[in-house]
């Protein structure tokens, strides 16, 4: 279709102004009408998406390093937001009536100084259950040769937070882990947001201090997504994209070797998004295509479902609507594009 035949882009619903530096990440609250934004000077703002105004502004990371990512999820509870800075720290903040808490409820010093954004755990929407649920982070063998298993129980809660009478959706308290690129840039680390301690490293060294699988030749970990597979009984999985265009799928029960390894891209993977069912997703890279894929755990495979060629290379961010019907990509060409799945 020629450029003359294309419809003009719609006008934005609102333009939110106030940041003094580049906005590096945005995140909607899971149920409340607020938006979190982080910028390169370390400022985290909370916005009212109904009145289109700033609710609060806080400098949560140093201006010299700035914010890489902000994340909020119902699995953390209704009053938590996480920030990741280029200063090697991840901080968990309480959302109070007047904005953020003065001090973080948890600070994790990761010693990771990369630009790969962290990932909270995504759980399958179709498998959301009422009542208590247990999430397992089981490592077959850690660096000391000991078996490790964390089981955290949580219960569903219903809270009315909004003046309009909206009610917070059921959430599970047991998924308080975060995945990110590790201190060694080719590794993935999983941290416990309850204790502030590292729970796993992918790949994990065995008792002799070595690993049978290495990711060093793949370059830096550029994108990561942690998730629960349908019917996985709460065991954590991680999908990681690397500088050489490859993707590794990890099951933390076997941290020494990935479930599978694929290479859908010829350039660094820049973004990964798992769909709402946690059975597939989309990847964006520095090359000229976006890739939709399916995850088949019984077969241990990640296979291409569909490829979309790009007029101009470079996809910096991807997202999939919870109903798995529409995906969106943000390109280096300053364009936002939606796709039917």
Short mmCIF file of C-alpha atoms in Angstrom, two decimals:
data_model
loop_
_atom_site.label_atom_id
_atom_site.label_comp_id
_atom_site.label_asym_id
_atom_site.label_seq_id
_atom_site.Cartn_x
_atom_site.Cartn_y
_atom_site.Cartn_z
CA UNK A 1 0.00 0.00 0.00
CA UNK A 2 1.37 3.42 -0.94
CA UNK A 3 1.89 6.12 1.68
CA UNK A 4 -1.03 8.04 0.14
CA UNK A 5 -3.39 5.14 0.81
CA UNK A 6 -2.46 4.79 4.48
CA UNK A 7 -4.68 6.27 7.13
CA UNK A 8 -3.12 9.06 9.21
CA UNK A 9 -2.28 8.11 12.79
CA UNK A 10 -4.93 9.02 15.38
CA UNK A 11 -4.40 11.90 17.77
CA UNK A 12 -3.21 10.90 21.26
CA UNK A 13 -5.76 10.78 24.07
CA UNK A 14 -3.38 12.86 26.18
CA UNK A 15 0.20 14.13 26.23
CA UNK A 16 1.76 14.04 29.69
CA UNK A 17 4.51 16.62 30.18
CA UNK A 18 6.78 17.15 33.15
CA UNK A 19 9.93 15.06 32.79
CA UNK A 20 13.14 17.05 32.36
CA UNK A 21 15.04 14.20 30.68
CA UNK A 22 14.34 11.36 28.27
CA UNK A 23 11.58 8.97 29.37
CA UNK A 24 13.11 5.48 29.44
CA UNK A 25 10.18 3.30 30.54
CA UNK A 26 6.44 3.37 31.27
CA UNK A 27 4.13 1.01 33.11
CA UNK A 28 0.40 1.04 33.86
CA UNK A 29 -0.89 -0.05 37.25
CA UNK A 30 -2.72 -3.36 36.98
CA UNK A 31 -6.05 -1.98 38.19
CA UNK A 32 -5.83 1.66 39.24
CA UNK A 33 -5.96 4.58 36.78
CA UNK A 34 -2.31 5.53 37.27
CA UNK A 35 0.79 5.37 35.10
CA UNK A 36 4.44 5.10 36.19
CA UNK A 37 7.21 6.67 34.12
CA UNK A 38 10.97 6.64 34.64
CA UNK A 39 13.54 8.92 33.07
CA UNK A 40 17.27 9.04 32.38
CA UNK A 41 17.88 11.50 35.26
CA UNK A 42 16.52 9.04 37.86
CA UNK A 43 13.05 10.56 38.27
CA UNK A 44 10.00 8.32 38.76
CA UNK A 45 6.64 10.00 38.21
CA UNK A 46 3.15 8.75 39.00
CA UNK A 47 0.42 10.09 36.72
CA UNK A 48 -3.36 10.19 37.08
CA UNK A 49 -4.58 8.88 33.72
CA UNK A 50 -8.08 10.27 34.22
CA UNK A 51 -7.14 13.84 35.12
CA UNK A 52 -3.89 13.69 33.08
CA UNK A 53 -1.77 15.20 35.85
CA UNK A 54 1.24 14.30 37.96
CA UNK A 55 0.38 12.68 41.28
CA UNK A 56 3.95 12.57 42.58
CA UNK A 57 7.55 12.93 41.50
CA UNK A 58 10.55 11.32 43.19
CA UNK A 59 14.22 10.93 42.32
CA UNK A 60 14.71 7.23 43.05
CA UNK A 61 18.06 6.67 41.31
CA UNK A 62 21.00 9.00 40.79
CA UNK A 63 20.86 11.51 37.96
CA UNK A 64 24.22 10.27 36.71
CA UNK A 65 22.81 6.79 36.05
CA UNK A 66 19.05 7.16 35.60
CA UNK A 67 16.28 4.59 35.40
CA UNK A 68 16.30 1.60 33.05
CA UNK A 69 12.90 0.14 33.92
CA UNK A 70 9.79 0.54 36.07
CA UNK A 71 7.50 -2.43 36.68
CA UNK A 72 4.20 -2.97 38.43
CA UNK A 73 2.10 -6.11 38.60
CA UNK A 74 -0.86 -7.46 40.52
CA UNK A 75 1.36 -10.32 41.66
CA UNK A 76 3.32 -7.83 43.77
CA UNK A 77 0.16 -6.53 45.43
CA UNK A 78 -1.77 -3.35 44.79
CA UNK A 79 0.68 -0.95 46.43
CA UNK A 80 4.11 -1.84 45.03
CA UNK A 81 6.24 -0.61 42.14
CA UNK A 82 9.77 -1.67 41.22
CA UNK A 83 12.47 0.53 39.70
CA UNK A 84 15.74 -0.55 38.09
CA UNK A 85 18.63 1.89 37.75
CA UNK A 86 21.87 1.92 35.81
CA UNK A 87 23.57 2.27 39.20
CA UNK A 88 23.29 -1.52 39.67
CA UNK A 89 20.32 -1.42 42.04
CA UNK A 90 16.71 -2.59 41.96
CA UNK A 91 14.34 -0.92 44.41
CA UNK A 92 10.84 -1.85 45.56
CA UNK A 93 8.63 1.07 46.59
CA UNK A 94 5.35 1.32 48.47
CA UNK A 95 2.60 3.35 46.80
CA UNK A 96 1.10 5.62 49.43
CA UNK A 97 -1.74 8.10 49.30
CA UNK A 98 0.58 11.00 48.52
CA UNK A 99 2.84 9.11 46.14
CA UNK A 100 5.87 6.90 46.77
CA UNK A 101 7.27 5.98 50.15
CA UNK A 102 10.22 8.12 51.24
CA UNK A 103 12.53 5.11 51.31
CA UNK A 104 12.36 1.84 49.38
CA UNK A 105 10.96 -1.18 51.19
CA UNK A 106 13.72 -3.24 49.56
CA UNK A 107 16.97 -2.43 47.77
CA UNK A 108 18.84 -5.10 45.79
CA UNK A 109 22.45 -4.37 44.87
CA UNK A 110 22.91 -6.53 41.80
CA UNK A 111 26.29 -5.21 40.59
CA UNK A 112 24.73 -5.44 37.14
CA UNK A 113 25.39 -2.32 35.08
CA UNK A 114 23.73 -3.15 31.77
CA UNK A 115 20.73 -1.80 29.89
CA UNK A 116 18.66 -5.02 29.86
CA UNK A 117 15.32 -4.36 31.55
CA UNK A 118 14.20 -6.57 34.41
CA UNK A 119 11.17 -8.83 34.22
CA UNK A 120 8.57 -9.63 36.84
CA UNK A 121 6.90 -13.04 36.65
CA UNK A 122 4.02 -13.37 34.19
CA UNK A 123 1.41 -16.00 34.97
CA UNK A 124 -1.13 -17.45 32.51
CA UNK A 125 -4.35 -15.49 32.67
CA UNK A 126 -6.43 -18.55 31.79
CA UNK A 127 -4.95 -20.38 34.77
CA UNK A 128 -5.58 -17.70 37.36
CA UNK A 129 -7.26 -19.40 40.32
CA UNK A 130 -8.91 -18.19 43.45
CA UNK A 131 -7.49 -19.24 46.79
CA UNK A 132 -3.94 -19.98 47.76
CA UNK A 133 -1.25 -20.83 45.27
CA UNK A 134 2.33 -21.96 45.74
CA UNK A 135 5.17 -20.88 43.49
CA UNK A 136 8.31 -22.98 43.34
CA UNK A 137 11.81 -21.83 42.57
CA UNK A 138 13.67 -25.13 42.70
CA UNK A 139 17.32 -25.36 41.74
CA UNK A 140 18.61 -28.86 41.24
CA UNK A 141 22.09 -28.00 42.50
CA UNK A 142 23.61 -24.67 43.52
CA UNK A 143 27.27 -23.66 43.50
CA UNK A 144 27.79 -25.35 46.90
CA UNK A 145 26.25 -28.61 45.70
CA UNK A 146 23.14 -28.20 47.87
CA UNK A 147 19.54 -28.50 46.77
CA UNK A 148 17.58 -25.28 47.09
CA UNK A 149 13.82 -24.84 47.05
CA UNK A 150 11.73 -21.77 47.84
CA UNK A 151 8.00 -22.08 48.23
CA UNK A 152 6.01 -18.97 48.97
CA UNK A 153 2.33 -19.05 49.74
CA UNK A 154 -0.06 -16.20 49.07
CA UNK A 155 -3.76 -15.56 49.11
CA UNK A 156 -6.08 -13.63 46.88
CA UNK A 157 -7.13 -10.21 48.10
CA UNK A 158 -9.84 -7.82 47.01
CA UNK A 159 -9.41 -4.13 47.77
CA UNK A 160 -11.37 -1.13 46.70
CA UNK A 161 -8.74 1.48 45.87
CA UNK A 162 -10.51 3.83 43.54
CA UNK A 163 -12.95 6.62 44.15
CA UNK A 164 -15.06 5.28 41.33
CA UNK A 165 -15.62 2.03 43.22
CA UNK A 166 -13.48 -0.22 41.02
CA UNK A 167 -12.14 -3.31 42.74
CA UNK A 168 -8.64 -4.74 42.46
CA UNK A 169 -8.49 -8.04 40.61
CA UNK A 170 -7.49 -11.21 42.39
CA UNK A 171 -3.73 -11.46 42.71
CA UNK A 172 -1.34 -14.12 43.88
CA UNK A 173 1.28 -13.14 46.46
CA UNK A 174 3.73 -15.91 45.64
CA UNK A 175 5.39 -14.69 42.43
CA UNK A 176 7.73 -12.13 43.96
CA UNK A 177 10.77 -12.86 41.86
CA UNK A 178 12.53 -10.69 39.32
CA UNK A 179 14.75 -11.81 36.43
CA UNK A 180 17.47 -9.63 34.92
CA UNK A 181 20.82 -9.69 33.15
CA UNK A 182 23.47 -10.74 35.64
CA UNK A 183 26.72 -9.35 36.95
CA UNK A 184 28.27 -11.44 34.18
CA UNK A 185 26.58 -9.84 31.18
CA UNK A 186 25.89 -13.13 29.37
CA UNK A 187 24.07 -14.66 32.37
CA UNK A 188 20.56 -14.27 33.77
CA UNK A 189 19.96 -13.86 37.48
CA UNK A 190 16.76 -14.39 39.46
CA UNK A 191 16.28 -12.43 42.68
CA UNK A 192 13.76 -12.91 45.48
CA UNK A 193 11.84 -9.69 46.19
CA UNK A 194 10.86 -11.00 49.62
CA UNK A 195 14.41 -11.46 50.90
CA UNK A 196 16.50 -9.38 48.49
CA UNK A 197 18.74 -12.38 47.82
CA UNK A 198 19.77 -13.97 44.56
CA UNK A 199 17.97 -17.28 44.07
CA UNK A 200 19.42 -18.55 40.83
CA UNK A 201 21.90 -17.92 38.05
CA UNK A 202 21.39 -19.14 34.48
CA UNK A 203 23.44 -21.04 33.59
CA UNK A 204 24.17 -22.32 37.09
CA UNK A 205 27.58 -23.68 38.01
CA UNK A 206 27.73 -27.23 39.32
CA UNK A 207 29.51 -28.44 42.45
CA UNK A 208 32.90 -28.35 40.74
CA UNK A 209 32.47 -24.66 39.96
CA UNK A 210 31.97 -25.12 36.23
CA UNK A 211 28.97 -25.35 33.92
CA UNK A 212 28.47 -27.75 31.04
CA UNK A 213 26.68 -24.98 29.13
CA UNK A 214 28.10 -21.53 28.44
CA UNK A 215 26.42 -18.37 27.15
CA UNK A 216 29.57 -16.26 26.83
CA UNK A 217 29.85 -16.78 23.08
CA UNK A 218 26.33 -15.38 22.65
CA UNK A 219 27.32 -11.96 23.96
CA UNK A 220 25.29 -9.88 26.37
CA UNK A 221 21.81 -10.78 27.55
CA UNK A 222 19.71 -8.07 25.92
CA UNK A 223 16.13 -9.00 26.89
CA UNK A 224 14.51 -11.30 29.44
CA UNK A 225 11.00 -12.48 30.37
CA UNK A 226 10.13 -14.73 33.34
CA UNK A 227 6.84 -16.63 33.28
CA UNK A 228 4.85 -19.64 34.43
CA UNK A 229 3.78 -22.22 31.88
CA UNK A 230 0.19 -23.47 32.00
CA UNK A 231 0.12 -26.57 34.15
CA UNK A 232 3.71 -26.06 35.32
CA UNK A 233 2.68 -26.36 38.98
CA UNK A 234 4.30 -23.03 39.75
CA UNK A 235 7.82 -23.70 38.46
CA UNK A 236 9.50 -20.65 37.00
CA UNK A 237 10.62 -20.42 33.35
CA UNK A 238 12.75 -17.72 31.74
CA UNK A 239 13.16 -16.68 28.11
CA UNK A 240 16.32 -14.68 27.36
CA UNK A 241 17.49 -12.95 24.18
CA UNK A 242 21.16 -12.36 23.37
CA UNK A 243 23.47 -10.14 21.42
CA UNK A 244 24.03 -12.72 18.66
CA UNK A 245 20.28 -12.91 17.90
CA UNK A 246 19.70 -16.17 19.76
CA UNK A 247 17.09 -16.97 22.42
CA UNK A 248 17.36 -19.48 25.28
CA UNK A 249 14.43 -20.96 27.16
CA UNK A 250 15.23 -21.95 30.75
CA UNK A 251 13.38 -24.05 33.32
CA UNK A 252 14.89 -23.18 36.71
CA UNK A 253 14.60 -26.79 37.83
CA UNK A 254 17.49 -27.45 35.45
CA UNK A 255 19.59 -24.27 35.55
CA UNK A 256 22.65 -25.86 33.98
CA UNK A 257 21.13 -26.46 30.54
CA UNK A 258 18.33 -24.61 28.71
CA UNK A 259 15.15 -26.32 27.53
CA UNK A 260 16.01 -25.22 24.00
CA UNK A 261 18.07 -22.73 22.02
CA UNK A 262 16.91 -20.96 18.84
CA UNK A 263 18.17 -18.17 16.62
CA UNK A 264 15.36 -16.34 14.86
CA UNK A 265 17.26 -13.06 14.39
CA UNK A 266 20.50 -12.04 12.70
CA UNK A 267 21.04 -9.06 15.00
CA UNK A 268 20.76 -8.54 18.80
CA UNK A 269 17.39 -9.39 20.36
CA UNK A 270 16.09 -6.17 21.94
CA UNK A 271 12.66 -7.12 23.26
CA UNK A 272 10.68 -10.18 24.32
CA UNK A 273 7.05 -10.47 25.31
CA UNK A 274 5.22 -13.61 26.40
CA UNK A 275 1.49 -13.68 25.62
CA UNK A 276 -1.30 -13.89 28.19
CA UNK A 277 -1.59 -17.66 27.91
CA UNK A 278 2.20 -18.10 28.37
CA UNK A 279 2.22 -20.47 25.39
CA UNK A 280 4.07 -18.18 23.00
CA UNK A 281 5.14 -14.63 22.35
CA UNK A 282 6.86 -12.08 20.13
CA UNK A 283 10.48 -10.99 19.75
CA UNK A 284 11.91 -7.78 18.33
CA UNK A 285 15.53 -7.19 17.33
CA UNK A 286 17.91 -4.86 15.54
CA UNK A 287 17.21 -6.66 12.25
CA UNK A 288 14.34 -6.25 9.81
CA UNK A 289 11.69 -8.59 11.25
CA UNK A 290 9.45 -9.33 14.21
CA UNK A 291 8.88 -13.00 15.07
CA UNK A 292 5.86 -14.64 16.67
CA UNK A 293 6.66 -18.01 18.24
CA UNK A 294 5.00 -20.89 20.08
CA UNK A 295 6.39 -22.60 23.19
CA UNK A 296 5.82 -26.35 23.44
CA UNK A 297 7.13 -27.61 26.78
CA UNK A 298 6.41 -31.35 26.30
CA UNK A 299 8.43 -31.23 23.07
CA UNK A 300 10.97 -28.77 24.48
CA UNK A 301 10.64 -26.55 21.42
CA UNK A 302 10.25 -22.92 20.48
CA UNK A 303 9.00 -22.68 16.89
CA UNK A 304 8.19 -19.78 14.57
CA UNK A 305 4.49 -19.11 14.20
CA UNK A 306 4.74 -16.05 11.96
CA UNK A 307 7.35 -13.56 10.76
CA UNK A 308 6.64 -9.94 9.91
CA UNK A 309 9.09 -8.15 7.64
CA UNK A 310 9.86 -4.52 8.44
CA UNK A 311 10.35 -1.64 6.05
CA UNK A 312 12.97 -0.24 8.42
CA UNK A 313 15.05 -2.33 10.84
CA UNK A 314 14.97 -2.09 14.60
CA UNK A 315 12.29 -2.97 17.17
CA UNK A 316 13.03 -1.64 20.65
CA UNK A 317 9.90 -2.82 22.47
CA UNK A 318 7.07 -5.34 22.06
CA UNK A 319 3.78 -5.98 23.84
CA UNK A 320 0.82 -8.34 23.53
CA UNK A 321 -2.71 -7.57 24.66
CA UNK A 322 -3.90 -9.88 27.48
CA UNK A 323 -6.49 -11.55 25.22
CA UNK A 324 -3.66 -12.55 22.82
CA UNK A 325 -5.40 -11.01 19.81
CA UNK A 326 -3.27 -7.92 19.15
CA UNK A 327 0.47 -7.28 19.45
CA UNK A 328 2.26 -3.94 19.28
CA UNK A 329 5.82 -3.02 18.37
CA UNK A 330 7.82 0.20 18.89
CA UNK A 331 10.41 0.79 16.19
CA UNK A 332 13.56 2.78 15.73
CA UNK A 333 11.72 4.59 12.96
CA UNK A 334 9.57 6.34 15.61
CA UNK A 335 6.57 4.24 14.65
CA UNK A 336 4.16 2.25 16.77
CA UNK A 337 2.62 -0.64 14.83
CA UNK A 338 -0.16 -3.02 15.89
CA UNK A 339 -0.55 -6.53 14.49
CA UNK A 340 -3.37 -9.07 14.56
CA UNK A 341 -2.10 -12.36 15.97
#
